XYZ file of C-alpha atoms in Angstrom:
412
model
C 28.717 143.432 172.334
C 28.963 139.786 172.878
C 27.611 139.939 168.778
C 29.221 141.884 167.206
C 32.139 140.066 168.661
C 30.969 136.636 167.735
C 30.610 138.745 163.772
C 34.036 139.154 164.208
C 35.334 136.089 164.866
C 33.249 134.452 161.804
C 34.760 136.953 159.698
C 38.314 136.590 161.166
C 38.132 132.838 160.972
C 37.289 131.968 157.886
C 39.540 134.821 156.147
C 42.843 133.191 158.004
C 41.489 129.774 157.077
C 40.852 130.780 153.547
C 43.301 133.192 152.833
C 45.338 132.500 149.504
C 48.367 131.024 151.013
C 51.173 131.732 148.504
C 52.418 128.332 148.410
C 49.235 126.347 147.239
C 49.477 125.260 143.909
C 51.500 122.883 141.178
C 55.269 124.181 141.363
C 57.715 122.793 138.956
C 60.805 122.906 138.461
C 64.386 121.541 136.089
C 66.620 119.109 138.776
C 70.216 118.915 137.563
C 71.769 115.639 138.382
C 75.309 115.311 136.596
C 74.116 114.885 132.864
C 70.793 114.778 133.298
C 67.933 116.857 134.452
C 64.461 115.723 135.663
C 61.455 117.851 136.129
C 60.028 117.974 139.504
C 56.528 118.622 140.738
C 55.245 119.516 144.014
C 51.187 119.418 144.246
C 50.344 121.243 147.774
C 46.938 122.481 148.562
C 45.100 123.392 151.907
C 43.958 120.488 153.909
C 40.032 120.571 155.771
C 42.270 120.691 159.257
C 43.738 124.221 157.436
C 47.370 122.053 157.258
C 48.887 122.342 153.376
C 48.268 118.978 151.972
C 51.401 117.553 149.073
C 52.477 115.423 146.779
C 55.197 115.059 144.590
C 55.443 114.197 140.602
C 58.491 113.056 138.373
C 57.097 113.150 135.021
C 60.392 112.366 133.653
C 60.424 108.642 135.606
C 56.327 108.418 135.022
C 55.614 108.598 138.719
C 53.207 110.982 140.419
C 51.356 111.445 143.488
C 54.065 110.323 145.498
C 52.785 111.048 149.620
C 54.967 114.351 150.760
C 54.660 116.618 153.759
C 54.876 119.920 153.545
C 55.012 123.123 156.035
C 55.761 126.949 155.894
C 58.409 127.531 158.371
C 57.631 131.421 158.227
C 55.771 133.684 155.724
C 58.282 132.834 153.381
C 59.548 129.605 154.294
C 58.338 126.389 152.704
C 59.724 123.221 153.476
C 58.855 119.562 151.961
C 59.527 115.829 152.715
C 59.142 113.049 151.144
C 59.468 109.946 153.250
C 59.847 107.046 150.862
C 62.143 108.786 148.598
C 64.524 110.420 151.723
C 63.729 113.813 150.029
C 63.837 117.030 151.518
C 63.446 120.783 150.157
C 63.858 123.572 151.401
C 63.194 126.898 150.011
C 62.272 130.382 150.698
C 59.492 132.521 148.560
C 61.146 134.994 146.733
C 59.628 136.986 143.635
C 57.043 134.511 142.738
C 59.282 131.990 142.932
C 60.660 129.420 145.423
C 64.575 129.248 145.691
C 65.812 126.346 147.101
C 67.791 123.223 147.656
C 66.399 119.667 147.223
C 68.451 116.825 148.822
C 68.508 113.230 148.753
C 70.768 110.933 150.073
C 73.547 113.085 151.569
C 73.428 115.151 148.511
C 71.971 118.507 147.739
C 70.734 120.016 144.409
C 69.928 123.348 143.786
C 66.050 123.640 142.656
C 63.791 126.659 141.662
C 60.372 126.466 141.348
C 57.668 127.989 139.618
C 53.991 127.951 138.697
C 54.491 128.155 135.023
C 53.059 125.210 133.546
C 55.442 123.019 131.578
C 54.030 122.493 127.992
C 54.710 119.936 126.028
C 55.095 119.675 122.001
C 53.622 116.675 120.292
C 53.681 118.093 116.635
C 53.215 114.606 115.253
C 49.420 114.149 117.170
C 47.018 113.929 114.242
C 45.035 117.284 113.640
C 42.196 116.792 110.983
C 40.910 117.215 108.575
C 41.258 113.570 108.433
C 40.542 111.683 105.169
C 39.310 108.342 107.254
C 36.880 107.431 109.918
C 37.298 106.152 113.150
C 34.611 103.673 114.845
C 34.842 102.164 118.770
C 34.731 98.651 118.112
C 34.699 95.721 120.471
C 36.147 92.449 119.927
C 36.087 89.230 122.538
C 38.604 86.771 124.227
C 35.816 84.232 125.187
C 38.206 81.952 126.774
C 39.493 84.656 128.930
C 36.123 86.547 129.782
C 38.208 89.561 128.232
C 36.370 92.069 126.006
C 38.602 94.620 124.019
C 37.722 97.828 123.111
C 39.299 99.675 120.389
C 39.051 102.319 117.532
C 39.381 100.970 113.876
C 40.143 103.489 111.712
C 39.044 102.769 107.715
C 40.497 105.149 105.226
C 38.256 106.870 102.873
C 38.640 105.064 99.588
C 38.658 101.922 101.632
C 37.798 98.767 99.487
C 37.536 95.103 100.352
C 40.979 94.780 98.591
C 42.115 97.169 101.478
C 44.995 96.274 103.880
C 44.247 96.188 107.659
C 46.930 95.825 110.448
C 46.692 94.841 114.306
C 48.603 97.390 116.457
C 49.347 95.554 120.225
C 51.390 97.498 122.645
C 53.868 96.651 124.791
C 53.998 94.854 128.381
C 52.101 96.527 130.948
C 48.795 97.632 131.094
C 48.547 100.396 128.416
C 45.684 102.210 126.204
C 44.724 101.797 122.464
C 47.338 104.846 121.664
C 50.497 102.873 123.628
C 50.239 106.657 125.386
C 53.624 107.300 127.571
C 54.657 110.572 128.397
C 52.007 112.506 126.709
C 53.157 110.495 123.614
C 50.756 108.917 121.427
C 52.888 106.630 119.151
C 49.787 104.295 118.104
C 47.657 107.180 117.137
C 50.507 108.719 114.921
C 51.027 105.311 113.256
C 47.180 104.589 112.874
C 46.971 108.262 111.239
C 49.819 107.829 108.678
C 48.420 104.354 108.229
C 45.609 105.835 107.088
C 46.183 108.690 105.026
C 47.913 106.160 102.940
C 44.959 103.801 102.566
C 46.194 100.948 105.098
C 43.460 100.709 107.781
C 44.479 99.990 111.288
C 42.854 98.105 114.710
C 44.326 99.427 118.025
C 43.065 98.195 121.171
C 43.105 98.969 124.588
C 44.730 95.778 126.748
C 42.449 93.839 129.286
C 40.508 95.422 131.837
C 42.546 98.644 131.135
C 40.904 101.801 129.631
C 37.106 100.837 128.225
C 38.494 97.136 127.812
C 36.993 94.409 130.602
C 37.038 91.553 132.205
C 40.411 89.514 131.693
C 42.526 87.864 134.218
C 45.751 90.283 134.814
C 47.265 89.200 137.689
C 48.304 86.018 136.652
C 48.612 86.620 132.912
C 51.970 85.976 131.181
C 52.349 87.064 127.082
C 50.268 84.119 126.018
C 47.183 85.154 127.235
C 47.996 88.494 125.417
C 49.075 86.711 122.376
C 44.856 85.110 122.750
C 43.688 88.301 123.345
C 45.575 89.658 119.666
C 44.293 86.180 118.209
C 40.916 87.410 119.214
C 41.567 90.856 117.058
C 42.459 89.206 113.896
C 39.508 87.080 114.012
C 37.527 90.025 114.222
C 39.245 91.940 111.524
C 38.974 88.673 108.796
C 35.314 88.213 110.197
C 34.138 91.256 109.389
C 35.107 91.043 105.622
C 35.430 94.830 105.393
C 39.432 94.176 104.677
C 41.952 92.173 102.298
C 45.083 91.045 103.935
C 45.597 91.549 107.606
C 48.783 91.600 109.147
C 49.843 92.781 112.812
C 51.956 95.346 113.978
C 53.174 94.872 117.861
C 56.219 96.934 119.617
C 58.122 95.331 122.295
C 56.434 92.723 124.071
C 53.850 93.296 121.185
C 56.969 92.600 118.700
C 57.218 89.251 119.699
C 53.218 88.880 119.856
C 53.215 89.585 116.383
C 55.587 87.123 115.203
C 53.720 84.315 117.357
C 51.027 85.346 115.374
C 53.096 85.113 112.302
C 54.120 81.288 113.585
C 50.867 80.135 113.843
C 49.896 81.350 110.397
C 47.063 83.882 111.708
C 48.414 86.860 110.010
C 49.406 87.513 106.681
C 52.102 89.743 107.480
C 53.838 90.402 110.661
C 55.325 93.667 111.872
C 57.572 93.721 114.961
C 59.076 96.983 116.631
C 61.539 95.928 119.375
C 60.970 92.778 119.574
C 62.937 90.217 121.424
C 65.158 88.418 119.248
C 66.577 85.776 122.048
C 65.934 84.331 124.658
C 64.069 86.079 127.737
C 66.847 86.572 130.433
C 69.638 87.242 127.963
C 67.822 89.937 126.624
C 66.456 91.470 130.373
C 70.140 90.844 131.532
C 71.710 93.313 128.447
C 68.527 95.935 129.522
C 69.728 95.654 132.880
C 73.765 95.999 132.735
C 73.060 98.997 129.782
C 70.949 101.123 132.333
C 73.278 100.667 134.712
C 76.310 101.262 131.910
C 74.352 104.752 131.625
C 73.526 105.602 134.963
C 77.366 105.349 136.029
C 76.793 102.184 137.822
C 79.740 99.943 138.051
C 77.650 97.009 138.978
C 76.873 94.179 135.807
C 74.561 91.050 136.346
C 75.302 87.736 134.461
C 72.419 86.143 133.428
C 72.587 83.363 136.281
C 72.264 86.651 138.715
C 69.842 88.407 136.724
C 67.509 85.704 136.829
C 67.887 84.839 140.577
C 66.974 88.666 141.384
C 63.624 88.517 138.955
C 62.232 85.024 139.943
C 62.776 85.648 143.761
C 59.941 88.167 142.865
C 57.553 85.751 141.908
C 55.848 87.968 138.875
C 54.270 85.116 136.594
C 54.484 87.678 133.458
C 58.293 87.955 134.013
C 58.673 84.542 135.398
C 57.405 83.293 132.107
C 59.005 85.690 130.044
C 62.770 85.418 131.575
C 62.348 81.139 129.666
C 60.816 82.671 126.669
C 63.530 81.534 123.370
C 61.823 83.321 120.691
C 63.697 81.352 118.083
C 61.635 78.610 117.384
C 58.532 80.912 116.440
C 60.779 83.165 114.204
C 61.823 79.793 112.612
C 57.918 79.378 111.700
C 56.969 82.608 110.625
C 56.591 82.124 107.211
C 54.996 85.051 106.254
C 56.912 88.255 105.244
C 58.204 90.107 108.314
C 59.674 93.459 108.901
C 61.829 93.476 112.025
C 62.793 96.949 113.216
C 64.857 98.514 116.044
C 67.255 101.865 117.209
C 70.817 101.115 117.756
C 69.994 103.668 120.897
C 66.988 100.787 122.166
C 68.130 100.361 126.339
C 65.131 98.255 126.679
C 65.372 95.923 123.791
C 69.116 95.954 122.598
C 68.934 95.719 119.099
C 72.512 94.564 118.254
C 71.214 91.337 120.300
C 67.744 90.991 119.048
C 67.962 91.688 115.666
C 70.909 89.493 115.640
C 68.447 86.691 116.940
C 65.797 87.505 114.482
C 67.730 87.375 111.371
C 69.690 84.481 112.245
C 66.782 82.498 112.686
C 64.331 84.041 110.133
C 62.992 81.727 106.813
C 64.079 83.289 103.897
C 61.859 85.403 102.096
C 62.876 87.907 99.504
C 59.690 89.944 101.480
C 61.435 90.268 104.541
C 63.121 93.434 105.995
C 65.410 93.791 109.179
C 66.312 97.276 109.725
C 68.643 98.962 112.598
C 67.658 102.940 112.477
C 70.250 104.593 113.754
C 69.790 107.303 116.897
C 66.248 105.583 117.499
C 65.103 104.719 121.083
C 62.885 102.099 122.188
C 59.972 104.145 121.539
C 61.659 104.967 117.699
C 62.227 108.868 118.273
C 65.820 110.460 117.663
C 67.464 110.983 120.677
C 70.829 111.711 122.352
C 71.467 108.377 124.259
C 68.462 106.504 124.121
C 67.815 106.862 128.241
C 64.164 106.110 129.500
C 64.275 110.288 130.449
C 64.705 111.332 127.782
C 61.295 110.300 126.103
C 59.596 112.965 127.574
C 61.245 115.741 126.760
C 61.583 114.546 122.807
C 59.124 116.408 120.999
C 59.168 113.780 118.551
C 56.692 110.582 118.602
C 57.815 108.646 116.116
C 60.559 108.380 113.495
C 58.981 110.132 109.847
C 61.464 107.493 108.252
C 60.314 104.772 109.972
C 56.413 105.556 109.455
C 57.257 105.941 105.583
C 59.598 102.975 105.633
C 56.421 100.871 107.518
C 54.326 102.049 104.553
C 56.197 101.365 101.378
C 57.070 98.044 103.105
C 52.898 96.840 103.534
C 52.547 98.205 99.821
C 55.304 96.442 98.357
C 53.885 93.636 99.484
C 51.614 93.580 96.851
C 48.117 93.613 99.043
């Protein structure tokens, strides 16, 4: 008796412990707030102590695995906080669903969730077959200890004659495809590159992706601007190439033309750059956000930079001083200077302003304002950071073609 009961209790046990509970699993769901609407993801899974285990994800804002707590009030019942973010929800089970509320500060949003995995279009990712050939290279910053690792990609009737460009992303740490969002702009560039014979060098920054080594705590854009330097010398060592320019977007933008000042390139691209001086151009990001997020409050620039240097961030402490005028002034070679009149991050009435007030003349250069562009160069409705997700478009066909007849006019 005594065995058959012990049998019993090992089968009991483990089936309650390791039944399917109904909530386990990635639930997502569309939150409506005003004008916009943000996805929402709640991870929960069974914990070892048989307690469900969650996390929530705002692909929208780029955050995920954000600490939640979560607990099933009755069969049906699920309820889930999130501590740092004063977020509750509430829902109940229904029909494969969960119908519920999510609240945060006071107010309350109604949220459904499902299982049904969100999928994303990126019809502009490259699909082959591909009439060039990609090779991981590695290139060195021996000054920093930094060693870059990137893909170079050599179209097929390549020549020594052939054009190569530099792509360098944007500030913080990102990969050799500038990915955000599931969007690969630097791939889709580096393919259309390409398939119209200009080969390309993207890289992934210091001690991010397969690139080490590289001090990044105390780095500011000049130790980027060495690690680019370090690029081009590979690209003209190599004498695989003919001219070899550099194409950089945002914080790469103005990488590119420092490049361009100190005569390393032979052409300079820049997408987004900054076209004045460091804490003007953070103080118009700042006050258009807020314009667009129904925010009465505006910074000057005197506030603005009080708020960023109590931080103490070297990158932005540097950055916020940064007049980019007097290495447009020496960038002699033929520039293209690009932006979206819908650019929060980089305004481009400002910038490009900056740029082409203080640009040598050259009957090579091109400053273009692409209407309904974002930062990241895809149409768009109002050029907010969420809406780059949900864009199915990378990056502008016009402004690939535009970067293209622009290298070959050039005469390369």
């Amino acid at each position: 008796m005594r065995k058959r009961t012990a049998m019993l209790l090992m089968i009991f046990i483990p089936a309650f412990m390791a039944a399917q509970n109904p909530f386990t699993g990635s639930w997502n769901g569309k939150l409506n707030v005003g004008q916009a609407s943000l996805t929402v993801v709640f991870n929960i899974s069974s914990g070892n102590d048989g307690n469900l285990e969650c996390t929530m994800d705002s692909p929208d804002q780029g955050a995920a695995g954000i600490k939640a707590d979560a607990s099933v009030k009755n069969a049906a019942a699920l309820e889930i906080t999130v501590p740092n973010l004063g977020v509750t929800y509430k829902g109940m089970l229904i029909n494969g669903s969960i119908i519920g509320t999510f609240s945060q500060m006071g107010k309350n949003f109604p949220l459904t969730l499902s299982k049904r995995k969100e999928v994303l279009k990126r019809h502009q990712n490259p699909e082959g077959p591909f009439p060039y050939s990609e090779e991981e290279v590695t290139f060195t910053n021996i000054a920093a200890g930094a060693v870059l690792a990137g893909t170079l990609v050599i179209p097929d009737n390549a020549t020594p004659a052939t054009p190569v460009v530099l792509m360098v992303t944007g500030s913080g740490l990102e990969d050799r495809n500038e990915e955000i969002f599931d969007h690969k702009p630097f791939m889709v560039i580096a393919d259309y590159l390409a398939r119209n014979g200009i080969a390309s060098l993207r890289y992934d920054d210091r001690t991010f992706g397969k690139s080490t080594g590289g001090n990044v705590k105390e780095a500011t854009t000049l130790d980027f601007l060495d690690d680019a330097a370090a690029g081009i010398e590979y690209l003209r060592a190599s004498g695989r190439f003919g001219k070899t320019g550099v194409l950089g977007h945002s914080e790469g933008g103005n990488i590119a033309i420092m490049l361009g000042a100190r005569k390393k390139v032979d052409f300079v691209i820049s997408l987004a750059g900054v076209g004045v001086r460091g804490d003007e151009a953070f103080t118009a990001q700042a006050n258009r956000i807020m314009e667009l997020q129904g925010i009465d409050q505006r910074y000057t620039v005197q506030s603005y930079r009080s708020t960023v240097l109590a931080q103490g961030n070297p990158w932005m402490g540097w950055f916020i001083n940064y007049d980019p005028s007097e290495d447009v002034k020496a960038c002699a070679c033929p520039v293209f200077a690009a932006n979206g009149d819908k650019d929060i991050q980089v305004i481009s009435s400002i910038n490009l302003a900056g740029i082409r007030e203080n640009l040598p003349d050259n009957p090579a250069n091109l400053i273009r304002e692409y209407p309904s562009l974002n930062h990241l160069f895809q149409h768009c409705e109002t050029g907010d950071v969420l809406e780059y997700r949900k864009i199915e478009e990378t990056f502008s066909p016009g402004a690939l073609n535009d970067l293209v007849i622009w290298i070959k006019g050039l005469g390369l």
